[in-house]
Amino acid sequence: EVLEYRDRTRSEVETLEHADERRAQVAADAEAARGRYDGIAARLRASREKAAGRLAKAVASELKDLGMARANLDIAVRPGEPGPDGTDVVEFQLAPNPGEGMRPLARIASGGELARVMLALKTVLAGADEVPTLIFDEVDAGIGGSMGTVIGRKLHGLGRRSQVISITHLPQVASFADGHLRVEKVTTGGRTRVQARWLDRVERVAELARMLGGGGAAKAKGAAGTAREHAEALLKEVER
Protein backbone atom coordinates (compact mmCIF):
# COMPACT_ATOMS: atom_id res chain seq x y z
CA GLU A 1 0.00 0.00 0.00
CA VAL A 2 2.94 2.32 0.71
CA LEU A 3 4.36 1.67 -2.75
CA GLU A 4 0.96 2.32 -4.34
CA TYR A 5 0.68 5.57 -2.39
CA ARG A 6 4.17 6.58 -3.58
CA ASP A 7 3.25 5.97 -7.23
CA ARG A 8 -0.03 7.84 -6.88
CA THR A 9 1.55 10.90 -5.25
CA ARG A 10 4.41 10.87 -7.76
CA SER A 11 1.85 11.03 -10.57
CA GLU A 12 0.03 13.90 -8.85
CA VAL A 13 3.30 15.82 -8.42
CA GLU A 14 4.16 15.38 -12.11
CA THR A 15 0.68 16.62 -13.05
CA LEU A 16 1.05 19.71 -10.88
CA GLU A 17 4.57 20.45 -12.15
CA HIS A 18 3.41 20.35 -15.79
CA ALA A 19 0.02 21.96 -15.23
CA ASP A 20 0.86 25.13 -17.19
CA GLU A 21 2.04 23.11 -20.19
CA ARG A 22 -1.06 20.93 -20.11
CA ARG A 23 -3.32 23.95 -19.69
CA ALA A 24 -1.74 25.58 -22.73
CA GLN A 25 -2.12 22.37 -24.77
CA VAL A 26 -5.78 21.98 -23.77
CA ALA A 27 -6.42 25.63 -24.68
CA ALA A 28 -4.74 25.13 -28.08
CA ASP A 29 -6.77 21.97 -28.72
CA ALA A 30 -9.99 23.75 -27.74
CA GLU A 31 -9.18 26.68 -30.02
CA ALA A 32 -8.45 24.34 -32.93
CA ALA A 33 -11.67 22.42 -32.28
CA ARG A 34 -13.67 25.65 -32.16
CA GLY A 35 -12.12 26.70 -35.44
CA ARG A 36 -13.16 23.42 -37.06
CA TYR A 37 -16.64 23.74 -35.51
CA ASP A 38 -17.08 27.31 -36.82
CA GLY A 39 -16.04 26.23 -40.30
CA ILE A 40 -18.48 23.30 -40.36
CA ALA A 41 -21.27 25.46 -38.87
CA ALA A 42 -20.73 28.10 -41.56
CA ARG A 43 -20.96 25.49 -44.33
CA LEU A 44 -24.06 24.03 -42.68
CA ARG A 45 -25.71 27.47 -42.54
CA ALA A 46 -24.96 28.08 -46.21
CA SER A 47 -26.50 24.71 -47.08
CA ARG A 48 -29.56 25.43 -44.94
CA GLU A 49 -30.11 28.85 -46.47
CA LYS A 50 -29.81 27.36 -49.94
CA ALA A 51 -32.17 24.49 -49.15
CA ALA A 52 -34.69 26.67 -47.27
CA GLY A 53 -35.80 28.53 -50.38
CA ARG A 54 -36.23 25.34 -52.42
CA LEU A 55 -38.08 23.57 -49.63
CA ALA A 56 -40.42 26.51 -48.95
CA LYS A 57 -41.26 26.74 -52.66
CA ALA A 58 -41.94 22.99 -52.92
CA VAL A 59 -44.10 22.95 -49.77
CA ALA A 60 -46.05 26.02 -50.97
CA SER A 61 -46.78 24.18 -54.22
CA GLU A 62 -48.14 21.21 -52.27
CA LEU A 63 -50.25 23.53 -50.11
CA LYS A 64 -52.02 24.78 -53.23
CA ASP A 65 -53.20 21.22 -53.85
CA LEU A 66 -54.35 21.00 -50.23
CA GLY A 67 -56.68 23.99 -50.31
CA MET A 68 -54.22 26.63 -49.07
CA ALA A 69 -53.45 28.28 -52.40
CA ARG A 70 -53.37 31.79 -50.89
CA ALA A 71 -51.01 30.87 -48.04
CA ASN A 72 -47.39 31.98 -48.07
CA LEU A 73 -44.69 29.87 -46.40
CA ASP A 74 -41.16 30.90 -45.52
CA ILE A 75 -38.30 29.16 -43.73
CA ALA A 76 -36.11 31.57 -41.75
CA VAL A 77 -32.53 30.65 -40.83
CA ARG A 78 -31.16 32.90 -38.07
CA PRO A 79 -27.97 32.87 -35.95
CA GLY A 80 -28.32 31.13 -32.62
CA GLU A 81 -26.29 29.57 -29.85
CA PRO A 82 -23.71 26.89 -30.76
CA GLY A 83 -24.94 23.35 -30.28
CA PRO A 84 -24.82 19.83 -31.73
CA ASP A 85 -26.84 20.96 -34.78
CA GLY A 86 -24.79 24.08 -35.57
CA THR A 87 -25.35 27.73 -34.72
CA ASP A 88 -28.69 28.25 -36.48
CA VAL A 89 -32.29 28.67 -35.40
CA VAL A 90 -34.60 27.38 -38.16
CA GLU A 91 -38.18 28.59 -38.02
CA PHE A 92 -41.11 27.83 -40.31
CA GLN A 93 -43.25 30.93 -40.84
CA LEU A 94 -46.72 31.16 -42.36
CA ALA A 95 -49.02 33.87 -43.68
CA PRO A 96 -52.32 31.99 -44.13
CA ASN A 97 -53.95 34.81 -46.11
CA PRO A 98 -52.78 37.64 -48.41
CA GLY A 99 -51.93 40.85 -46.56
CA GLU A 100 -50.95 39.07 -43.35
CA GLY A 101 -47.36 39.20 -42.17
CA MET A 102 -45.21 36.14 -41.65
CA ARG A 103 -45.66 34.64 -38.18
CA PRO A 104 -44.18 31.50 -36.59
CA LEU A 105 -46.13 28.52 -37.88
CA ALA A 106 -46.30 26.88 -34.45
CA ARG A 107 -48.07 29.93 -32.96
CA ILE A 108 -50.65 30.96 -35.52
CA ALA A 109 -51.68 27.88 -37.49
CA SER A 110 -54.92 26.12 -36.64
CA GLY A 111 -54.88 22.38 -36.11
CA GLY A 112 -56.07 21.74 -39.66
CA GLU A 113 -53.59 24.18 -41.19
CA LEU A 114 -50.73 22.71 -39.19
CA ALA A 115 -51.69 19.19 -40.25
CA ARG A 116 -51.84 20.23 -43.91
CA VAL A 117 -48.46 21.96 -43.74
CA MET A 118 -47.05 18.79 -42.17
CA LEU A 119 -48.66 16.66 -44.89
CA ALA A 120 -47.17 18.91 -47.57
CA LEU A 121 -43.77 18.79 -45.87
CA LYS A 122 -43.84 15.00 -45.51
CA THR A 123 -44.89 14.64 -49.15
CA VAL A 124 -41.95 16.76 -50.33
CA LEU A 125 -39.46 15.00 -48.03
CA ALA A 126 -40.86 11.49 -48.48
CA GLY A 127 -37.66 10.15 -50.02
CA ALA A 128 -35.46 11.39 -47.18
CA ASP A 129 -37.76 10.97 -44.17
CA GLU A 130 -36.89 8.09 -41.83
CA VAL A 131 -39.91 8.46 -39.52
CA PRO A 132 -41.69 5.06 -39.64
CA THR A 133 -45.15 6.21 -38.50
CA LEU A 134 -47.02 9.44 -39.30
CA ILE A 135 -50.19 10.49 -37.45
CA PHE A 136 -52.51 13.15 -38.90
CA ASP A 137 -55.35 14.43 -36.71
CA GLU A 138 -58.17 15.82 -38.88
CA VAL A 139 -55.88 17.02 -41.65
CA ASP A 140 -59.10 17.61 -43.62
CA ALA A 141 -60.58 20.12 -41.12
CA GLY A 142 -62.47 22.93 -42.83
CA ILE A 143 -62.32 21.61 -46.39
CA GLY A 144 -64.85 20.21 -48.84
CA GLY A 145 -65.29 16.79 -50.36
CA SER A 146 -63.33 17.34 -53.57
CA MET A 147 -60.31 18.53 -51.60
CA GLY A 148 -60.71 15.48 -49.38
CA THR A 149 -60.00 13.29 -52.39
CA VAL A 150 -56.74 15.16 -52.98
CA ILE A 151 -55.72 14.77 -49.32
CA GLY A 152 -56.72 11.11 -49.31
CA ARG A 153 -54.60 10.45 -52.39
CA LYS A 154 -51.57 12.18 -50.83
CA LEU A 155 -51.98 10.24 -47.57
CA HIS A 156 -52.25 7.06 -49.61
CA GLY A 157 -48.99 7.91 -51.38
CA LEU A 158 -47.24 8.50 -48.06
CA GLY A 159 -48.58 5.16 -46.88
CA ARG A 160 -46.50 3.40 -49.49
CA ARG A 161 -43.33 4.51 -47.64
CA SER A 162 -44.44 4.89 -44.00
CA GLN A 163 -47.28 3.76 -41.79
CA VAL A 164 -49.92 6.50 -41.85
CA ILE A 165 -52.65 6.86 -39.21
CA SER A 166 -55.28 9.47 -40.02
CA ILE A 167 -58.21 10.61 -37.88
CA THR A 168 -60.85 11.88 -40.28
CA HIS A 169 -64.57 12.65 -40.64
CA LEU A 170 -64.43 12.84 -44.43
CA PRO A 171 -65.43 9.69 -46.35
CA GLN A 172 -63.30 10.82 -49.30
CA VAL A 173 -60.21 10.58 -47.08
CA ALA A 174 -61.28 7.39 -45.30
CA SER A 175 -61.88 5.58 -48.59
CA PHE A 176 -58.16 5.72 -49.44
CA ALA A 177 -57.11 3.81 -46.31
CA ASP A 178 -55.84 0.24 -46.48
CA GLY A 179 -57.73 -0.42 -43.24
CA HIS A 180 -60.62 1.36 -41.54
CA LEU A 181 -61.13 1.58 -37.77
CA ARG A 182 -64.34 2.99 -36.37
CA VAL A 183 -64.02 4.71 -32.99
CA GLU A 184 -67.26 4.92 -31.03
CA LYS A 185 -68.67 5.25 -27.53
CA VAL A 186 -70.45 2.22 -26.13
CA THR A 187 -72.51 2.10 -22.94
CA THR A 188 -72.73 -1.25 -21.18
CA GLY A 189 -73.75 -1.92 -17.60
CA GLY A 190 -74.30 1.77 -16.98
CA ARG A 191 -70.73 2.62 -17.95
CA THR A 192 -69.53 4.39 -21.10
CA ARG A 193 -66.30 3.43 -22.78
CA VAL A 194 -64.60 4.08 -26.10
CA GLN A 195 -63.78 1.26 -28.46
CA ALA A 196 -62.02 1.04 -31.80
CA ARG A 197 -63.18 -1.70 -34.14
CA TRP A 198 -61.68 -2.90 -37.40
CA LEU A 199 -64.26 -2.89 -40.22
CA ASP A 200 -64.57 -5.51 -42.92
CA ARG A 201 -65.49 -4.63 -46.50
CA VAL A 202 -69.27 -4.72 -45.93
CA GLU A 203 -69.08 -2.75 -42.67
CA ARG A 204 -66.78 -0.27 -44.31
CA VAL A 205 -69.31 0.51 -47.04
CA ALA A 206 -71.97 1.05 -44.38
CA GLU A 207 -69.65 3.34 -42.39
CA LEU A 208 -68.71 5.40 -45.45
CA ALA A 209 -72.42 5.68 -46.28
CA ARG A 210 -73.07 6.93 -42.76
CA MET A 211 -70.25 9.48 -43.12
CA LEU A 212 -71.84 10.58 -46.38
CA GLY A 213 -75.10 11.16 -44.52
CA GLY A 214 -76.97 7.98 -45.41
CA GLY A 215 -77.08 6.36 -41.97
CA GLY A 216 -75.23 3.33 -40.68
CA ALA A 217 -77.89 0.83 -41.79
CA ALA A 218 -78.44 2.31 -45.22
CA LYS A 219 -81.13 0.60 -47.29
CA ALA A 220 -81.28 0.59 -51.07
CA LYS A 221 -83.92 3.32 -51.12
CA GLY A 222 -83.86 7.11 -51.28
CA ALA A 223 -80.95 9.06 -49.87
CA ALA A 224 -79.69 6.09 -47.83
CA GLY A 225 -79.41 3.93 -50.92
CA THR A 226 -77.70 6.72 -52.82
CA ALA A 227 -75.18 7.13 -50.02
CA ARG A 228 -74.37 3.41 -50.08
CA GLU A 229 -73.91 3.50 -53.86
CA HIS A 230 -71.62 6.50 -53.47
CA ALA A 231 -69.64 4.68 -50.76
CA GLU A 232 -69.21 1.66 -53.05
CA ALA A 233 -68.09 3.96 -55.85
CA LEU A 234 -65.50 5.62 -53.60
CA LEU A 235 -63.96 2.29 -52.63
CA LYS A 236 -63.98 0.91 -56.17
CA GLU A 237 -62.28 4.07 -57.47
CA VAL A 238 -59.47 3.66 -54.93
CA GLU A 239 -59.18 -0.11 -55.45
CA ARG A 240 -58.52 0.24 -59.18
Tab-separated table of C-alpha atoms in Angstrom:
chain	number	residue	atom	x	y	z
A	1	GLU	CA	0.000	0.000	0.000
A	2	VAL	CA	2.937	2.323	0.712
A	3	LEU	CA	4.358	1.675	-2.753
A	4	GLU	CA	0.958	2.325	-4.340
A	5	TYR	CA	0.683	5.568	-2.386
A	6	ARG	CA	4.172	6.582	-3.582
A	7	ASP	CA	3.252	5.969	-7.235
A	8	ARG	CA	-0.027	7.845	-6.881
A	9	THR	CA	1.548	10.901	-5.249
A	10	ARG	CA	4.414	10.873	-7.755
A	11	SER	CA	1.854	11.030	-10.573
A	12	GLU	CA	0.034	13.896	-8.849
A	13	VAL	CA	3.298	15.816	-8.425
A	14	GLU	CA	4.156	15.384	-12.112
A	15	THR	CA	0.682	16.615	-13.053
A	16	LEU	CA	1.052	19.707	-10.884
A	17	GLU	CA	4.569	20.447	-12.154
A	18	HIS	CA	3.415	20.350	-15.787
A	19	ALA	CA	0.015	21.965	-15.229
A	20	ASP	CA	0.865	25.133	-17.185
A	21	GLU	CA	2.039	23.113	-20.185
A	22	ARG	CA	-1.064	20.925	-20.114
A	23	ARG	CA	-3.317	23.949	-19.687
A	24	ALA	CA	-1.739	25.576	-22.730
A	25	GLN	CA	-2.124	22.371	-24.767
A	26	VAL	CA	-5.777	21.976	-23.766
A	27	ALA	CA	-6.424	25.629	-24.683
A	28	ALA	CA	-4.745	25.132	-28.078
A	29	ASP	CA	-6.766	21.970	-28.722
A	30	ALA	CA	-9.987	23.748	-27.737
A	31	GLU	CA	-9.185	26.685	-30.020
A	32	ALA	CA	-8.447	24.336	-32.926
A	33	ALA	CA	-11.668	22.418	-32.285
A	34	ARG	CA	-13.668	25.655	-32.158
A	35	GLY	CA	-12.123	26.705	-35.444
A	36	ARG	CA	-13.158	23.422	-37.057
A	37	TYR	CA	-16.636	23.743	-35.513
A	38	ASP	CA	-17.078	27.305	-36.822
A	39	GLY	CA	-16.043	26.231	-40.296
A	40	ILE	CA	-18.480	23.301	-40.359
A	41	ALA	CA	-21.267	25.459	-38.874
A	42	ALA	CA	-20.727	28.103	-41.563
A	43	ARG	CA	-20.958	25.489	-44.334
A	44	LEU	CA	-24.060	24.028	-42.684
A	45	ARG	CA	-25.710	27.465	-42.540
A	46	ALA	CA	-24.956	28.082	-46.208
A	47	SER	CA	-26.497	24.713	-47.084
A	48	ARG	CA	-29.560	25.427	-44.937
A	49	GLU	CA	-30.107	28.847	-46.470
A	50	LYS	CA	-29.805	27.359	-49.942
A	51	ALA	CA	-32.175	24.493	-49.149
A	52	ALA	CA	-34.694	26.668	-47.268
A	53	GLY	CA	-35.796	28.527	-50.381
A	54	ARG	CA	-36.228	25.345	-52.422
A	55	LEU	CA	-38.078	23.573	-49.634
A	56	ALA	CA	-40.424	26.506	-48.952
A	57	LYS	CA	-41.256	26.736	-52.658
A	58	ALA	CA	-41.936	22.993	-52.924
A	59	VAL	CA	-44.104	22.949	-49.774
A	60	ALA	CA	-46.051	26.019	-50.969
A	61	SER	CA	-46.780	24.185	-54.223
A	62	GLU	CA	-48.144	21.205	-52.269
A	63	LEU	CA	-50.252	23.534	-50.112
A	64	LYS	CA	-52.022	24.781	-53.231
A	65	ASP	CA	-53.200	21.217	-53.852
A	66	LEU	CA	-54.350	21.004	-50.227
A	67	GLY	CA	-56.685	23.992	-50.315
A	68	MET	CA	-54.219	26.634	-49.067
A	69	ALA	CA	-53.448	28.281	-52.399
A	70	ARG	CA	-53.365	31.788	-50.886
A	71	ALA	CA	-51.008	30.866	-48.035
A	72	ASN	CA	-47.386	31.980	-48.073
A	73	LEU	CA	-44.692	29.867	-46.400
A	74	ASP	CA	-41.161	30.896	-45.522
A	75	ILE	CA	-38.297	29.163	-43.725
A	76	ALA	CA	-36.108	31.572	-41.751
A	77	VAL	CA	-32.530	30.651	-40.827
A	78	ARG	CA	-31.165	32.897	-38.068
A	79	PRO	CA	-27.969	32.872	-35.951
A	80	GLY	CA	-28.319	31.125	-32.620
A	81	GLU	CA	-26.287	29.565	-29.845
A	82	PRO	CA	-23.708	26.894	-30.756
A	83	GLY	CA	-24.941	23.346	-30.276
A	84	PRO	CA	-24.815	19.831	-31.727
A	85	ASP	CA	-26.838	20.960	-34.776
A	86	GLY	CA	-24.794	24.075	-35.566
A	87	THR	CA	-25.353	27.726	-34.725
A	88	ASP	CA	-28.692	28.254	-36.479
A	89	VAL	CA	-32.290	28.670	-35.400
A	90	VAL	CA	-34.596	27.379	-38.163
A	91	GLU	CA	-38.184	28.588	-38.016
A	92	PHE	CA	-41.113	27.834	-40.310
A	93	GLN	CA	-43.251	30.928	-40.840
A	94	LEU	CA	-46.716	31.156	-42.363
A	95	ALA	CA	-49.016	33.873	-43.679
A	96	PRO	CA	-52.321	31.993	-44.129
A	97	ASN	CA	-53.953	34.811	-46.111
A	98	PRO	CA	-52.775	37.639	-48.405
A	99	GLY	CA	-51.929	40.845	-46.558
A	100	GLU	CA	-50.955	39.072	-43.352
A	101	GLY	CA	-47.359	39.202	-42.175
A	102	MET	CA	-45.211	36.139	-41.651
A	103	ARG	CA	-45.662	34.641	-38.181
A	104	PRO	CA	-44.184	31.500	-36.591
A	105	LEU	CA	-46.131	28.516	-37.879
A	106	ALA	CA	-46.304	26.881	-34.445
A	107	ARG	CA	-48.066	29.929	-32.959
A	108	ILE	CA	-50.649	30.964	-35.524
A	109	ALA	CA	-51.681	27.881	-37.487
A	110	SER	CA	-54.919	26.124	-36.642
A	111	GLY	CA	-54.878	22.380	-36.107
A	112	GLY	CA	-56.071	21.736	-39.660
A	113	GLU	CA	-53.589	24.184	-41.186
A	114	LEU	CA	-50.733	22.715	-39.186
A	115	ALA	CA	-51.685	19.194	-40.253
A	116	ARG	CA	-51.843	20.230	-43.915
A	117	VAL	CA	-48.458	21.957	-43.735
A	118	MET	CA	-47.048	18.787	-42.169
A	119	LEU	CA	-48.659	16.663	-44.887
A	120	ALA	CA	-47.166	18.911	-47.566
A	121	LEU	CA	-43.769	18.787	-45.871
A	122	LYS	CA	-43.839	15.001	-45.512
A	123	THR	CA	-44.887	14.643	-49.152
A	124	VAL	CA	-41.953	16.762	-50.329
A	125	LEU	CA	-39.457	14.997	-48.033
A	126	ALA	CA	-40.858	11.495	-48.483
A	127	GLY	CA	-37.662	10.153	-50.016
A	128	ALA	CA	-35.457	11.391	-47.183
A	129	ASP	CA	-37.760	10.972	-44.174
A	130	GLU	CA	-36.888	8.088	-41.834
A	131	VAL	CA	-39.907	8.461	-39.517
A	132	PRO	CA	-41.686	5.061	-39.641
A	133	THR	CA	-45.151	6.206	-38.505
A	134	LEU	CA	-47.019	9.438	-39.298
A	135	ILE	CA	-50.191	10.492	-37.448
A	136	PHE	CA	-52.515	13.145	-38.903
A	137	ASP	CA	-55.351	14.426	-36.711
A	138	GLU	CA	-58.171	15.815	-38.877
A	139	VAL	CA	-55.884	17.023	-41.648
A	140	ASP	CA	-59.105	17.611	-43.620
A	141	ALA	CA	-60.575	20.117	-41.124
A	142	GLY	CA	-62.468	22.929	-42.826
A	143	ILE	CA	-62.322	21.612	-46.386
A	144	GLY	CA	-64.847	20.207	-48.843
A	145	GLY	CA	-65.294	16.787	-50.364
A	146	SER	CA	-63.333	17.338	-53.573
A	147	MET	CA	-60.309	18.527	-51.602
A	148	GLY	CA	-60.714	15.483	-49.375
A	149	THR	CA	-60.003	13.291	-52.390
A	150	VAL	CA	-56.735	15.163	-52.981
A	151	ILE	CA	-55.721	14.772	-49.324
A	152	GLY	CA	-56.720	11.110	-49.311
A	153	ARG	CA	-54.599	10.454	-52.386
A	154	LYS	CA	-51.571	12.177	-50.830
A	155	LEU	CA	-51.977	10.238	-47.571
A	156	HIS	CA	-52.254	7.055	-49.606
A	157	GLY	CA	-48.993	7.913	-51.377
A	158	LEU	CA	-47.242	8.497	-48.059
A	159	GLY	CA	-48.583	5.160	-46.876
A	160	ARG	CA	-46.499	3.398	-49.490
A	161	ARG	CA	-43.332	4.508	-47.638
A	162	SER	CA	-44.444	4.887	-44.001
A	163	GLN	CA	-47.277	3.756	-41.786
A	164	VAL	CA	-49.916	6.500	-41.847
A	165	ILE	CA	-52.646	6.858	-39.213
A	166	SER	CA	-55.277	9.469	-40.018
A	167	ILE	CA	-58.213	10.615	-37.879
A	168	THR	CA	-60.851	11.876	-40.280
A	169	HIS	CA	-64.566	12.647	-40.643
A	170	LEU	CA	-64.434	12.836	-44.435
A	171	PRO	CA	-65.432	9.691	-46.355
A	172	GLN	CA	-63.302	10.816	-49.298
A	173	VAL	CA	-60.213	10.582	-47.080
A	174	ALA	CA	-61.279	7.390	-45.302
A	175	SER	CA	-61.884	5.577	-48.588
A	176	PHE	CA	-58.162	5.718	-49.438
A	177	ALA	CA	-57.115	3.810	-46.312
A	178	ASP	CA	-55.839	0.241	-46.484
A	179	GLY	CA	-57.728	-0.424	-43.241
A	180	HIS	CA	-60.618	1.364	-41.542
A	181	LEU	CA	-61.134	1.581	-37.775
A	182	ARG	CA	-64.344	2.993	-36.365
A	183	VAL	CA	-64.023	4.713	-32.986
A	184	GLU	CA	-67.259	4.920	-31.030
A	185	LYS	CA	-68.671	5.255	-27.533
A	186	VAL	CA	-70.447	2.219	-26.132
A	187	THR	CA	-72.512	2.104	-22.942
A	188	THR	CA	-72.725	-1.255	-21.183
A	189	GLY	CA	-73.753	-1.920	-17.604
A	190	GLY	CA	-74.297	1.774	-16.978
A	191	ARG	CA	-70.730	2.622	-17.947
A	192	THR	CA	-69.531	4.395	-21.104
A	193	ARG	CA	-66.296	3.426	-22.777
A	194	VAL	CA	-64.597	4.085	-26.096
A	195	GLN	CA	-63.783	1.264	-28.456
A	196	ALA	CA	-62.017	1.038	-31.802
A	197	ARG	CA	-63.183	-1.699	-34.141
A	198	TRP	CA	-61.680	-2.904	-37.400
A	199	LEU	CA	-64.258	-2.890	-40.220
A	200	ASP	CA	-64.575	-5.514	-42.915
A	201	ARG	CA	-65.491	-4.634	-46.500
A	202	VAL	CA	-69.273	-4.719	-45.930
A	203	GLU	CA	-69.076	-2.750	-42.669
A	204	ARG	CA	-66.775	-0.267	-44.306
A	205	VAL	CA	-69.312	0.509	-47.042
A	206	ALA	CA	-71.968	1.049	-44.376
A	207	GLU	CA	-69.652	3.341	-42.386
A	208	LEU	CA	-68.713	5.398	-45.448
A	209	ALA	CA	-72.420	5.678	-46.282
A	210	ARG	CA	-73.068	6.927	-42.760
A	211	MET	CA	-70.251	9.483	-43.121
A	212	LEU	CA	-71.844	10.579	-46.383
A	213	GLY	CA	-75.105	11.160	-44.523
A	214	GLY	CA	-76.968	7.978	-45.411
A	215	GLY	CA	-77.079	6.357	-41.972
A	216	GLY	CA	-75.230	3.332	-40.678
A	217	ALA	CA	-77.892	0.825	-41.791
A	218	ALA	CA	-78.441	2.306	-45.224
A	219	LYS	CA	-81.128	0.601	-47.292
A	220	ALA	CA	-81.285	0.587	-51.067
A	221	LYS	CA	-83.924	3.322	-51.119
A	222	GLY	CA	-83.863	7.113	-51.285
A	223	ALA	CA	-80.945	9.060	-49.873
A	224	ALA	CA	-79.692	6.093	-47.834
A	225	GLY	CA	-79.406	3.928	-50.923
A	226	THR	CA	-77.698	6.722	-52.821
A	227	ALA	CA	-75.177	7.132	-50.015
A	228	ARG	CA	-74.374	3.407	-50.082
A	229	GLU	CA	-73.905	3.502	-53.861
A	230	HIS	CA	-71.624	6.501	-53.471
A	231	ALA	CA	-69.642	4.679	-50.763
A	232	GLU	CA	-69.212	1.659	-53.050
A	233	ALA	CA	-68.093	3.958	-55.846
A	234	LEU	CA	-65.503	5.622	-53.601
A	235	LEU	CA	-63.958	2.292	-52.632
A	236	LYS	CA	-63.976	0.909	-56.166
A	237	GLU	CA	-62.282	4.072	-57.468
A	238	VAL	CA	-59.468	3.660	-54.926
A	239	GLU	CA	-59.184	-0.114	-55.455
A	240	ARG	CA	-58.516	0.235	-59.178
